[in-house]
Structure formats: C-alpha cells, structure tokens
Coordinates of C-alpha atoms in Angstrom, one line a residue:
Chain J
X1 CA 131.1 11.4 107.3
X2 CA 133.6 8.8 109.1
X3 CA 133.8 11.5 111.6
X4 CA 130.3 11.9 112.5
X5 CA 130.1 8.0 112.8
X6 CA 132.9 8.1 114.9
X7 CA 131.2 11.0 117.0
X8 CA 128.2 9.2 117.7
X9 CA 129.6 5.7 117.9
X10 CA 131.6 7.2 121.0
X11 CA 128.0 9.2 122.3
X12 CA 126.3 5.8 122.3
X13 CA 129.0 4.2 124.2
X14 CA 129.1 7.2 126.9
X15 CA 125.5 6.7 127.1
X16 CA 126.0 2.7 128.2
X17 CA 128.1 4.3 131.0
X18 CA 125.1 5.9 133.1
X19 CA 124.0 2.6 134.1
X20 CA 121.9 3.7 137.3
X21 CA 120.5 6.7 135.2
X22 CA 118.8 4.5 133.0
X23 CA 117.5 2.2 135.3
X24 CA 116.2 4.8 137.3
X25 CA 114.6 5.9 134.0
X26 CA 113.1 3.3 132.9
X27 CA 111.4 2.7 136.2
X28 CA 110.0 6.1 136.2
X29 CA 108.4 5.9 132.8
X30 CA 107.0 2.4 133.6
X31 CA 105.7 3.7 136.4
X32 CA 103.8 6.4 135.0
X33 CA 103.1 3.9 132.3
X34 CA 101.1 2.0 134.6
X35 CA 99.0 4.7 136.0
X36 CA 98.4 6.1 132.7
X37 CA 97.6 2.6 132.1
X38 CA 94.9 1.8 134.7
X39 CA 93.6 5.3 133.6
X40 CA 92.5 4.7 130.0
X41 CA 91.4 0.9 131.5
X42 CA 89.0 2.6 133.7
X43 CA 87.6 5.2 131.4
X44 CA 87.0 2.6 128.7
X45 CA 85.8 0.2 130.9
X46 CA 82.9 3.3 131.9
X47 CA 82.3 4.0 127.6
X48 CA 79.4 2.9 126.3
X49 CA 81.6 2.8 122.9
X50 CA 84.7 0.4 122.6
X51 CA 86.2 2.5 120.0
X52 CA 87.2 6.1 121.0
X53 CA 88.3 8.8 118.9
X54 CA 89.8 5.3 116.9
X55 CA 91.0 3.6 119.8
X56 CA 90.3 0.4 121.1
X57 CA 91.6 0.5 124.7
X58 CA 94.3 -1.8 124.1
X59 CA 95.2 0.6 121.5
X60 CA 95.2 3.2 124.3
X61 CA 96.8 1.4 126.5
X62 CA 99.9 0.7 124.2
X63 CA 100.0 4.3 123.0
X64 CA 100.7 5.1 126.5
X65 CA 103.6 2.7 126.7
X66 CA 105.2 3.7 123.2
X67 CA 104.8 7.3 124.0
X68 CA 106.5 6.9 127.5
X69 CA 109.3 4.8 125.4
X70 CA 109.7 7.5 122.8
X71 CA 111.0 9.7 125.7
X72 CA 114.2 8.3 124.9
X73 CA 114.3 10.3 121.7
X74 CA 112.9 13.6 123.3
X75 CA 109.4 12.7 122.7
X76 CA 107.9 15.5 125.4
X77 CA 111.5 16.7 126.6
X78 CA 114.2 18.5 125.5
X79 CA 117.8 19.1 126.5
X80 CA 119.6 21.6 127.4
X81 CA 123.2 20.8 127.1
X82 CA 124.2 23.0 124.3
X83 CA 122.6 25.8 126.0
X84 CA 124.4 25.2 129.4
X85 CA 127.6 24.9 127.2
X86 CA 126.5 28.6 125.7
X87 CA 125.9 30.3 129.0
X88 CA 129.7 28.7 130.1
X89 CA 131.3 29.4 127.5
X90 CA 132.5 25.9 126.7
X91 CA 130.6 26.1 123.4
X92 CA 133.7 28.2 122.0
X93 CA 135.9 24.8 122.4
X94 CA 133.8 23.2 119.7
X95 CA 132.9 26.4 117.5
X96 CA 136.6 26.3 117.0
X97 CA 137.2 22.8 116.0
X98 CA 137.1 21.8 112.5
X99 CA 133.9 19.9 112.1
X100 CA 130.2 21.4 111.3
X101 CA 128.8 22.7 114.9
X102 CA 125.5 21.3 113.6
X103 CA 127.1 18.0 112.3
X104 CA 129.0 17.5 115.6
X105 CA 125.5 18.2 117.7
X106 CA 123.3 16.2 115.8
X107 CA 125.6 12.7 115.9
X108 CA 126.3 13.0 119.3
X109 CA 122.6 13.3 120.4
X110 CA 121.6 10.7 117.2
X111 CA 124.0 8.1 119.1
X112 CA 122.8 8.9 123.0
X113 CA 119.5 8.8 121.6
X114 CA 119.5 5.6 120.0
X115 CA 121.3 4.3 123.1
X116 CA 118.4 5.6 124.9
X117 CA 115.9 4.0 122.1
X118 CA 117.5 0.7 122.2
X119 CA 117.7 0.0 126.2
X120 CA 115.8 2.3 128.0
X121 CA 112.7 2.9 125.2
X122 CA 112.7 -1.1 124.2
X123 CA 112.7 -2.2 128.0
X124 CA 109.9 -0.1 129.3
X125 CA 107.5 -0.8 126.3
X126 CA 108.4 -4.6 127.2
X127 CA 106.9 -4.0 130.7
X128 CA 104.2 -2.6 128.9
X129 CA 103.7 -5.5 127.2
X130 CA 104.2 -7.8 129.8
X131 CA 101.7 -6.1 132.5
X132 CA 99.2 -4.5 130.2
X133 CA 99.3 -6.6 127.1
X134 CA 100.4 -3.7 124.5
X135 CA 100.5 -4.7 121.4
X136 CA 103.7 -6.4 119.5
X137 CA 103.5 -4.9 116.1
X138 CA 104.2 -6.5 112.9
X139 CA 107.6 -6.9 111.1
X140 CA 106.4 -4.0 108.3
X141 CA 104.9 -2.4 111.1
X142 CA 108.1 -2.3 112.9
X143 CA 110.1 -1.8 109.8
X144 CA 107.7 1.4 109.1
X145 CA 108.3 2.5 112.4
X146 CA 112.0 3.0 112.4
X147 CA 111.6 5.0 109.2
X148 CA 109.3 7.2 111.1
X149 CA 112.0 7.3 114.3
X150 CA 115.1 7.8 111.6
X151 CA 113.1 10.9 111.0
X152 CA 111.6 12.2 114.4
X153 CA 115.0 12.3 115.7
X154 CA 116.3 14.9 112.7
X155 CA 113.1 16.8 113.7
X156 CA 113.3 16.7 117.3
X157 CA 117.4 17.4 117.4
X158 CA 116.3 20.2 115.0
X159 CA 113.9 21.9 117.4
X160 CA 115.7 21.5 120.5
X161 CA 118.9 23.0 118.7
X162 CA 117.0 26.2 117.9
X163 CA 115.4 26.2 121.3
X164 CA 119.5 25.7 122.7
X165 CA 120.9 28.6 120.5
X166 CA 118.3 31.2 121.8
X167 CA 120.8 31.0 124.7
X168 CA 122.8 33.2 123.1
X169 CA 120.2 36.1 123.1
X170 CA 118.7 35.2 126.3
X171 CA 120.0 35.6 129.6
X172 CA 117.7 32.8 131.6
X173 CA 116.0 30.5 129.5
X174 CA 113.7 29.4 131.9
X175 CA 110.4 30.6 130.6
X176 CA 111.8 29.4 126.9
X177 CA 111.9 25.9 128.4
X178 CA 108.9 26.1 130.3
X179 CA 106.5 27.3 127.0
X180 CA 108.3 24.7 124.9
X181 CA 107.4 22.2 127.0
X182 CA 104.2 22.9 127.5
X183 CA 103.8 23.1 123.7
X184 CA 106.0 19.7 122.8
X185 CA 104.0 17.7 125.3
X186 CA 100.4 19.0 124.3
X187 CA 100.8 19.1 120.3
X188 CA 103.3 16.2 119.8
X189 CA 100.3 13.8 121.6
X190 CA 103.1 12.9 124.1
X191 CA 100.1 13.9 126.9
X192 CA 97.1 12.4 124.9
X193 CA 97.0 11.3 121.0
X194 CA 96.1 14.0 119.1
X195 CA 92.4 12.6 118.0
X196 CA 91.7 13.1 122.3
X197 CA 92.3 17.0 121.7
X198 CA 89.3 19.2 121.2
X199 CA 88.7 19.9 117.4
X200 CA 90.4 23.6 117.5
X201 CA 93.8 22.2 119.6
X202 CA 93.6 19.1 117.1
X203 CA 93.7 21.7 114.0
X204 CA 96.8 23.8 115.7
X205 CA 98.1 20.6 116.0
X206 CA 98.0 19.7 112.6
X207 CA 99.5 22.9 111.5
X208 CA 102.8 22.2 113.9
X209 CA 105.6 20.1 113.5
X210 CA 105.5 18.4 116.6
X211 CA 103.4 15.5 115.7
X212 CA 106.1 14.5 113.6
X213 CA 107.9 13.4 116.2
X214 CA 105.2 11.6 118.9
X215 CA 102.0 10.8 117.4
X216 CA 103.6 9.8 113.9
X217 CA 106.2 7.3 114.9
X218 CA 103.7 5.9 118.1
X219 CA 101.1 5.7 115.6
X220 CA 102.8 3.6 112.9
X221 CA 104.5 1.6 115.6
X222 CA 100.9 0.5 116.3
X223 CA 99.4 0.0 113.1
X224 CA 97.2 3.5 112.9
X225 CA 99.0 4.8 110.2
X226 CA 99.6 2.0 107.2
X227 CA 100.0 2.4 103.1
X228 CA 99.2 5.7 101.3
X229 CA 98.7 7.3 104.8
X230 CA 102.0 5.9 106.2
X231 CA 103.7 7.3 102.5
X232 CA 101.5 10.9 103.5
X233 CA 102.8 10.8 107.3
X234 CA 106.5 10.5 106.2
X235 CA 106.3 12.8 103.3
X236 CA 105.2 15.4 106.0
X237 CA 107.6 14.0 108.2
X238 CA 110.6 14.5 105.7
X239 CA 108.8 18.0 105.2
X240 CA 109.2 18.7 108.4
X241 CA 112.4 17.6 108.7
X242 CA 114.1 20.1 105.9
X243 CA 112.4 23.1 106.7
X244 CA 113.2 22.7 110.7
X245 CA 116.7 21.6 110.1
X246 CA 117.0 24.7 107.3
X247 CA 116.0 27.1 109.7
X248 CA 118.2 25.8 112.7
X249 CA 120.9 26.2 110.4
X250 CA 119.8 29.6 109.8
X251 CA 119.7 30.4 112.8
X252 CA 122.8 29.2 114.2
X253 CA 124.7 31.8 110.6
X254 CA 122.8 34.2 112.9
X255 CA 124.1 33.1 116.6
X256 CA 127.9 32.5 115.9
X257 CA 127.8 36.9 114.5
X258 CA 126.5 37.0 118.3
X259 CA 129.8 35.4 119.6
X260 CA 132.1 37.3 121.7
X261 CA 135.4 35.6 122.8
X262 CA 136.7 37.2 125.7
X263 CA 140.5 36.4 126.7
X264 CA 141.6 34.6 129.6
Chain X
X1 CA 113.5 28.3 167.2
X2 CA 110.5 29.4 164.6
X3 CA 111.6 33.0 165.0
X4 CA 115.1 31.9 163.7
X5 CA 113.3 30.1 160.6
X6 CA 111.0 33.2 159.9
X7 CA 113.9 35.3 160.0
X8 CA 115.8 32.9 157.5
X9 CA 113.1 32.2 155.1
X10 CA 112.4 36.1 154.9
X11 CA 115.8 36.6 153.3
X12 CA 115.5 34.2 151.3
X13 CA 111.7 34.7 149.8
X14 CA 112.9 38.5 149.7
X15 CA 115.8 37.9 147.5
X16 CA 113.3 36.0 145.4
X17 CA 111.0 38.6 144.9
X18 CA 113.8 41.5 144.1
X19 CA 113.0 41.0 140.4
X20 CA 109.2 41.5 140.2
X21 CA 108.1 40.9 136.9
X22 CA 110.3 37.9 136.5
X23 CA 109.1 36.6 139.7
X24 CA 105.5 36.5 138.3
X25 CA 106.5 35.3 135.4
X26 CA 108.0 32.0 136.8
X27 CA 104.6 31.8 139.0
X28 CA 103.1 32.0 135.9
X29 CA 105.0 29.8 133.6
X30 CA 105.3 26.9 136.7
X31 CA 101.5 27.2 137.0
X32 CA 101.0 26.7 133.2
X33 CA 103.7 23.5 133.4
X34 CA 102.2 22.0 136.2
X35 CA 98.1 22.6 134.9
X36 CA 99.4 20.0 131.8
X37 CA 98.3 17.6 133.9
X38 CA 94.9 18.7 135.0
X39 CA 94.5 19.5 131.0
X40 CA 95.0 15.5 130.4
X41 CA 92.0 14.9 133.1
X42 CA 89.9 17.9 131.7
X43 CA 90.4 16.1 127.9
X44 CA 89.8 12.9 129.0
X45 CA 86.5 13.8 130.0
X46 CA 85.6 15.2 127.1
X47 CA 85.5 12.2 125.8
X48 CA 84.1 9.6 128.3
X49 CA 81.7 10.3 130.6
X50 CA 83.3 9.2 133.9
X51 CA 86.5 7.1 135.4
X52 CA 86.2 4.2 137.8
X53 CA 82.8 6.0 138.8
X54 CA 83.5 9.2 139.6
X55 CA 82.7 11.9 137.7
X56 CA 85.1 14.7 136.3
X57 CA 84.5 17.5 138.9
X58 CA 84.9 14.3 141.4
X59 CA 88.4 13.9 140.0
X60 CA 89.1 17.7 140.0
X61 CA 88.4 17.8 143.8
X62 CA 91.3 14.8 143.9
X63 CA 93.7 16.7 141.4
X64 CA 93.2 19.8 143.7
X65 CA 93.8 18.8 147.0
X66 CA 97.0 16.4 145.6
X67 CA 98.2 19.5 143.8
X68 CA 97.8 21.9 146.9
X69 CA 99.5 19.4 149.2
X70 CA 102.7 18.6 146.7
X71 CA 103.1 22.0 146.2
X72 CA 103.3 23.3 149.6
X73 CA 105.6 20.4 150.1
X74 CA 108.3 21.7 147.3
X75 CA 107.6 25.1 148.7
X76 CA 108.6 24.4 152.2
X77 CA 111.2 21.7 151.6
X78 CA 112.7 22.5 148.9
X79 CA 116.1 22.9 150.6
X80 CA 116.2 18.9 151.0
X81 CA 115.6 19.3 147.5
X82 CA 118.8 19.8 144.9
X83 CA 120.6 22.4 147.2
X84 CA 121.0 19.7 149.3
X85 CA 122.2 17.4 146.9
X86 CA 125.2 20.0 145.3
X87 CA 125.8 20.5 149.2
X88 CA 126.7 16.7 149.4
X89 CA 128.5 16.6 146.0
X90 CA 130.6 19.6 146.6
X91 CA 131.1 18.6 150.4
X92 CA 130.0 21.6 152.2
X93 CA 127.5 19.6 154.2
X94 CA 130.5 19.3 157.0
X95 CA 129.9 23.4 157.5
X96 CA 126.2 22.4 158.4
X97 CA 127.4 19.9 161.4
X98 CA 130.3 22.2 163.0
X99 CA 127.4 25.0 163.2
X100 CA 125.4 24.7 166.9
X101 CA 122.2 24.0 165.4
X102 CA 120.5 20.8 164.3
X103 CA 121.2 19.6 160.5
X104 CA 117.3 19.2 159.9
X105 CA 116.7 22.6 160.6
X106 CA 119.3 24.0 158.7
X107 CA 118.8 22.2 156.0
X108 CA 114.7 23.3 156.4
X109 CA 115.9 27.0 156.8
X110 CA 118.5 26.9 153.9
X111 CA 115.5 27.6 151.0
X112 CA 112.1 28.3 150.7
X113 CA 111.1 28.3 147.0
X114 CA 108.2 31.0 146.5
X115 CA 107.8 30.3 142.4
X116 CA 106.6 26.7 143.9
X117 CA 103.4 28.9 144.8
X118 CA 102.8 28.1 140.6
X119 CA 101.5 24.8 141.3
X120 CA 99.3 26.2 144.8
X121 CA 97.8 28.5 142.6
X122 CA 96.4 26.1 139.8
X123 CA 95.5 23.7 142.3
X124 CA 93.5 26.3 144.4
X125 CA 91.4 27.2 141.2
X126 CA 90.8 23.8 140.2
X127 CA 89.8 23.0 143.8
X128 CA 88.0 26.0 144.0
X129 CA 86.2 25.1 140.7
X130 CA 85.0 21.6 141.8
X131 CA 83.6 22.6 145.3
X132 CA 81.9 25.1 143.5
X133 CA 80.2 22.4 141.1
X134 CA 79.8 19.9 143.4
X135 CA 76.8 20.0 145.5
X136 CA 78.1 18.5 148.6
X137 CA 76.2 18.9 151.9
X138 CA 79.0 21.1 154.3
X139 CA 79.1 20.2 157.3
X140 CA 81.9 21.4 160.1
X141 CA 83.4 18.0 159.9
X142 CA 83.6 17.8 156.1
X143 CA 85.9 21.0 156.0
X144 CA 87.8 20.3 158.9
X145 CA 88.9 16.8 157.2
X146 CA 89.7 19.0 153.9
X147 CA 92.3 21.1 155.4
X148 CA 93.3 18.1 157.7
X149 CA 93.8 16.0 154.2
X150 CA 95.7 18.2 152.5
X151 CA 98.1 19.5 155.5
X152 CA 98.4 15.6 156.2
X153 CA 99.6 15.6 152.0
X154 CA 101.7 18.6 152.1
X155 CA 103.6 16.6 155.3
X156 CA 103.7 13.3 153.4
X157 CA 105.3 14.6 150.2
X158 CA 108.2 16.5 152.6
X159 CA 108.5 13.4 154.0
X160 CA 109.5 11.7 151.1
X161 CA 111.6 14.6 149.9
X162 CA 113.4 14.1 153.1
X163 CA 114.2 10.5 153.0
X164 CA 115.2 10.9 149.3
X165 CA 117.9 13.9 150.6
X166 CA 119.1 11.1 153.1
X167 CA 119.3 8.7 150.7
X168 CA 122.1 11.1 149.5
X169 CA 124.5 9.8 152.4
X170 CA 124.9 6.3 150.7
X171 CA 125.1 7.4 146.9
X172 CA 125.9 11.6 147.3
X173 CA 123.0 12.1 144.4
X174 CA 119.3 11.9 145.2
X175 CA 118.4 8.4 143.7
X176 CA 116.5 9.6 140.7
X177 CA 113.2 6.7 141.3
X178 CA 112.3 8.8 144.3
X179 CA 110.7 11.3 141.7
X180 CA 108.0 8.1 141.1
X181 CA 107.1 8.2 144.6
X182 CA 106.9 12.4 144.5
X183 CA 105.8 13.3 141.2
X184 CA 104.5 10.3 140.8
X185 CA 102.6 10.2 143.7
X186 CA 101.0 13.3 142.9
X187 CA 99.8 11.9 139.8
X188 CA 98.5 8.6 140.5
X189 CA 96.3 9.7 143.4
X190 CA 95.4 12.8 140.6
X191 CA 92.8 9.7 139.8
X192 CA 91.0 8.2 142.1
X193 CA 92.5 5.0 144.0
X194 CA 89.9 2.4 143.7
X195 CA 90.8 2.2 139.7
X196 CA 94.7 0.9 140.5
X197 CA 95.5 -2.7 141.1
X198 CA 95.4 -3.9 144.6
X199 CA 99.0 -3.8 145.4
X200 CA 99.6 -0.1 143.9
X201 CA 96.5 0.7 146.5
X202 CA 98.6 -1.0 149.6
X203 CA 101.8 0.6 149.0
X204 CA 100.2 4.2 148.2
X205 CA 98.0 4.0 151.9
X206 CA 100.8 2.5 153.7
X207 CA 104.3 2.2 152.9
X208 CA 103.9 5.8 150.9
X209 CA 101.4 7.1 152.2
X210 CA 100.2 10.2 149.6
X211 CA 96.5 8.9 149.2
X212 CA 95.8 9.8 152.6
X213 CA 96.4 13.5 150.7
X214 CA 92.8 13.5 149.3
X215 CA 91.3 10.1 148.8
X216 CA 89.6 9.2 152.0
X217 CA 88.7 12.4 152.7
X218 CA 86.8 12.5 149.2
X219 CA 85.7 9.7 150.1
X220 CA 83.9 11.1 153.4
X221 CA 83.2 14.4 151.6
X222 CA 81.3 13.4 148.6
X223 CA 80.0 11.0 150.6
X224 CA 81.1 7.8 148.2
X225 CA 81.8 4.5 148.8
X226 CA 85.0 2.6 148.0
X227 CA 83.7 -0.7 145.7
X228 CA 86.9 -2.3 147.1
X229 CA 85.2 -1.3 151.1
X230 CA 87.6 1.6 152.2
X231 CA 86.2 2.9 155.1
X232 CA 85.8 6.8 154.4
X233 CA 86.4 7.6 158.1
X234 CA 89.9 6.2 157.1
X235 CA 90.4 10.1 156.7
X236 CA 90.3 11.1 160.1
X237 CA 93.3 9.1 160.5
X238 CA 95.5 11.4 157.8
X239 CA 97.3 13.2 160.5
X240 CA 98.2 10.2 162.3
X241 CA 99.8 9.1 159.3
X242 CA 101.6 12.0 158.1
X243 CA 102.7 12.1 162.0
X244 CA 103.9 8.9 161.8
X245 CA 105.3 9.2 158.3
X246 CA 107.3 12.0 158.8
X247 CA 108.7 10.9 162.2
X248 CA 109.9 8.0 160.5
X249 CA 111.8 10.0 157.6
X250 CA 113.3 12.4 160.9
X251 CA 114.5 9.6 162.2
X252 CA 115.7 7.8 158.9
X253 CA 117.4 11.3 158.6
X254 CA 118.9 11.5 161.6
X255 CA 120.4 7.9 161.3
X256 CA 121.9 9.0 157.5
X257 CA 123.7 12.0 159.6
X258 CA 125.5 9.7 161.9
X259 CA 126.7 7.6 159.0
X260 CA 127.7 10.7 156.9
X261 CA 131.3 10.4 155.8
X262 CA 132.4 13.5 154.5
X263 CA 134.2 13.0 150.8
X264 CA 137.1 15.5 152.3
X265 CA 137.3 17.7 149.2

C-alpha cells in the first residue's frame, strides 16, 4: 500500500511541474465556460418556465462550470498514455516490475488527477463563481461530493484502462477514441445534463456507467442529488465501480497472454 | 508557384487516401466528433423555444457556415498545425530556410489534411438543412455574401493557426490558449453574437476576427436586426477583414522567422 502512496504522491508532484499546461488549461475551460454560460442565460432568459428539465438557470449555469472543472478527472476525456506506452513498447518496463500493473496505473493517474482537481478544477469553478455567480455549495454538500469524486475517478481510471489495453489488439486506435468520446461526452452529461437528453438517449443513459462519473458527482456538488437519492446515486456508483474495475482486470489477464517481447 | 503547391498537396492527399476504407472511416468518425456540438444546439432546442431571439434553424445556419469555414481552415493549414510544432521541437525547421523557397509556403505545402473534410461534411448538411427550412428571400447579393462569409472564416481561422505556429519561435510549442481562439472561436460564434457580453463581442469582430465567419452575413441574410445596432451590411466588409487579418499574421510570421534561433540539435 505504502508503495502505491508513494506512486501517486510522486504523480501529484510531477503534475505541479507543468505549470504553463495548467494555466493554459484552465483558461481554456473558463473560456468555454463562459460561452456555455451566456448560452443557457439566453435560453432561459427566452423560457416561459424558470425551471427546466429541474433547473433553475443558475443551476445551469453552475452545472456548466462544475462539469468543465470535472475535466480534471476525465470527465469527457480520456488519456492515452498507457496505450502510447503499448504501441512503444515501453509498457514491458513496468509489466516487469514487481508491483500490480493495475495498482501502479491507477495511483499514478489517482495523484495527477487530484492535482488536476485541486488547482486546475477548483480555479476554473471559482471563475465561475466569480463571473457567473455558480453556486458555493454546502459543507455536506461538499462533503457528499468528494465521496461521489473518490468514486468517479475508480470508474473513469477503470474505463479509460480498458479503452488503453485494446491497444494491444488494435493497430490504430483512432476510431476507438473517437467513438468513446463521443459516447463519454454524450451519456456522462459532460455536453448537457442528462434530464436535457431526449427521453430514449436519457434511458441509454441510465443503463451506462458513464453518469457515474459527470452527472453524479456535478449533481451532488450542487445539491440535485441529497439523502436517500444521494445513498441510491453512490450505491450505483460503487456498482459501477466493481464491475468496471472487475472487468478491466479481466481484461488486462487477457492482454499480458497477448505480449510478445522481442529482444534487442 | 500554385502549380508547385498542386503538385505538393497531390502527394500528400494521395498518400492519404491509399487506404480506402480507413480513410472513410476517419471522415466518418471526425464528422460524428465534430457534430457533438451541433447535437448540444439541436437538444437545447428541444427544450426552449429560442436563444437570444433567434430561432434553432437561425442558429443552424450560424453553426454551418462556422463549421464550413474552421474546417476548410484545418484542411488547408494544417501544416502550421502540429507538424510544424515537432518541426520546431526536433529542429528541422533550419532545412526549411536553406531550401530556395519562402518558409510560408513550405510550411503551407508541407500537409494538407483530407479527413479534416469530416467537419465540411457535417457542416454542409447542417447548412444545407437550415437554408432549406428557412424561408429567406434569395437574392444575388444574399448568396454572394454567404460564400464571401464563409471564405472570409476559412481565412480567419488560418490566420490564427498561423500566428499560433509563430508563436512557436518564442516557446518551440504552440501555446496551448490559442485553441480558445480556434476551437473556441468556432464555438462561440456557433451561437449567435448579440447573446455574449459586450467585450467578448469587441474582441471576436476585431482583435479576432471569426464572427465576421457568419454573423453579419446572417444578419443581412435573414434579414435581422442586431438589438445591440450591428449594422448587417457590416458583412460586406468580411473580406476586408480576413484580408487584413491574415496580412497581419504573414507579417507577424515573417517577423518570428527573422528571430528564429535554431536550438542546434
């Protein structure tokens, strides 16, 4: 366990290095932020309702900014690392080593992650609430809220792993990255929260395990989601959670009988 | 000169199309990646009835024409694009400047990305779609400022690519926060300007230009009036701008050459 601390610990610590790459960042997701922003202002401001689909528009507003800070914890993007590390060949080095592959993996993207969470996710939801007045939730709000991130990240981790280890069937993973995208993005309510979607994409929705990891956590962080439901969301979150890590691990018994080391 | 960049760009889009299937497959999948977007504006109007007065075929002709314009412009100059940038990094941009041709044009001629034609294609249909709705009175004038808005766009958006490649002089990687003014771009004037705070409507009509890609030209097309009092014959102006625009990033361009240093590696 110390070493998986130790692993992430040094991950975070990395991750403070990239100073101009998360300053860049953060400006681009405010900056979609705000156009998203004066989007859902005008659109309201043009309802004859206040309340939409159960928002209010500050609601919408703010679900804009926590879903462009959740990006930090691959809320609508996934990386590729471990697949670039297949395709080179590098992923033998740590194959090799005696730690868990999946163990080793999941620390080091746990600590950039919550690098990523704690600067770049925290500062552009503060411009949010700054410029557009998003909402500052409550302290069990907030304290519900990093339950629900604790467990997005062991689902998103999981699902970008599997995605990663197709690598070593696949040649070019290109179109694998572009249809997960597309998917993550639509049924995680990273483009729109879920109750926007037409009734039959909001059912496929419900039936993924995407929203586990977007529209749970921005939900809660907002105050959607609160007692029994808040116990039902985590429940499927922690569902979610074992059978997508199970199978990643499955998957990966399968991919290391795929492994060919070639001298040299 | 042009017959050089024909000659060029042939090799290059015929090395892209070797592999047929896969080749439409990428058009495919890069259409389907891009159209997320225009599925956010086709949902959100599912559930209100309009945005900052314009109605949701009104802001499909926007998305198309923005669409359309940013494509061609990742088509075309794509070379500025991240070949460039491993060019600087790996410090084979000195091989450019000992060749008897002008950087610019190298650069232009280096790449040509067909699959960019993704983007063209779902911004065609959902053009296509809204000027098929819309019941807009043609006249000559109305499609010549179309084509004249979008070409304008397309010039814009390689504009910026451009001064984000020179940019790569000073800090070898293409500054990440020009992707706001790009992608970005292409998204905020998605919707139309008049909903966006009085200084995001400055800087996106003058200092970064990309409104002039569809808005005044919707504007003079749908016949509309700004409520902030945008003249709508603004839009004959869009090729002076992208004239201008673009002359500007040559020159900004031409200025990062002379200060290149080469890293030496």
């Amino acid at each position: 366990m110390r070493l998986y601390w130790e692993i992430g610990v040094r991950a975070f610590r990395r991750a403070t290095a990239y100073r101009s790459a998360y300053i860049a960042g953060l400006l681009t997701n405010a900056f979609f932020g705000a156009v998203y922003s004066f989007v859902y202002l005008a659109v309201f401001a043009a309802s004859a309702e206040p309340v939409v689909a159960g928002f209010s528009v500050r609601e919408a507003v703010s679900y804009v900014w926590i879903a462009q800070a959740l990006i930090s914890i691959g809320a609508g993007w996934i990386s590729w690392e471990l697949a670039d590390s297949i395709r080179s060949g590098d992923v033998i080095t740590d194959m090799a080593r005696p730690w868990s592959f999946y163990g080793y993996w999941l620390s080091k993207s746990l600590g950039e992650r919550s690098f990523n969470l704690l600067v770049r996710g925290a500062f552009t939801y503060l411009i949010g609430v700054l410029y557009f007045d998003a909402i500052i939730p409550g302290v069990t709000q907030f304290a519900a809220f990093a339950l629900t991130i604790a467990l997005a990240l062991v689902v998103s981790f999981a699902f970008g792993f599997m995605l990663n280890l197709l690598a070593f069937w696949l040649l070019d993973y290109t179109g694998v990255a572009v249809i997960s995208s597309i998917v993550l993005q639509l049924f995680s309510g990273f483009l729109l929260p879920l109750a926007f979607l037409p009734a039959p994409l909001q059912a496929i929705a419900a039936l993924l395990p995407f929203r586990a990891i977007t529209s749970v956590p921005a939900q809660t962080f907002l105050g959607q989601i609160t007692g029994a439901h808040l116990l039902g969301a985590l429940a499927l979150q922690l569902f979610w959670a074992v059978v997508m890590t199970g199978a990643a691990l499955v998957l990966l018994r399968y991919a290391v009988r795929k492994v060919v080391i070639q001298g040299g | 000169m042009f017959r050089l960049y024909l000659l060029l760009i042939g090799a290059r889009v015929r090395a892209q199309m070797q592999y047929k299937v896969s080749f439409l497959l990428d058009l495919l999948g890069f259409a389907l990646a891009t159209g997320l977007e225009f599925v956010i504006i086709a949902v959100l109007f599912t559930r209100f009835p309009a945005l900052g007065g314009w109605s949701g075929h009104e802001v499909a002709l926007l998305y198309g024409m923005t669409a359309i314009a940013f494509s061609l412009s990742e088509m075309v100059a794509r070379g500025f694009d991240a070949p460039f940038e491993r060019m600087m990094v790996q410090g084979s941009f000195d091989r450019v400047l000992t060749r008897p041709l002008g950087s610019f044009f190298q650069i232009l001629a280096s790449e040509f990305q067909l699959r960019r034609l993704g983007r063209t294609l779902q911004g065609t249909l959902v053009l296509g779609y809204a000027l098929a709705v819309l019941q807009i009175g043609w006249s000559p004038a109305k499609a010549l400022v179309l084509v004249m808005a979008v070409l304008s766009g397309a010039v814009i958006y390689g504009g910026l690519v451009v001064i984000g490649a020179t940019l790569c002089f000073w800090t070898i990687k293409t500054p990440e926060i020009i992707n706001a003014f790009t992608f970005g771009g292409t998204t905020l004037v998605s919707y139309p300007l008049n909903i966006y705070n009085r200084f995001i409507r400055a800087v996106f009509l003058s200092i970064v230009p990309v409104a002039f890609a569809n808005y005044p030209a919707a504007l003079l097309i749908l016949e509309r009036r700004d409520p902030h009092g945008l003249p709508a014959e603004l839009a004959w102006a869009a090729p002076l701008v992208a004239g201008a625009f673009f002359a500007l990033a040559l020159r900004f361009w031409r200025f990062g050459v002379s200060k290149y240093q080469s890293s030496g590696s």
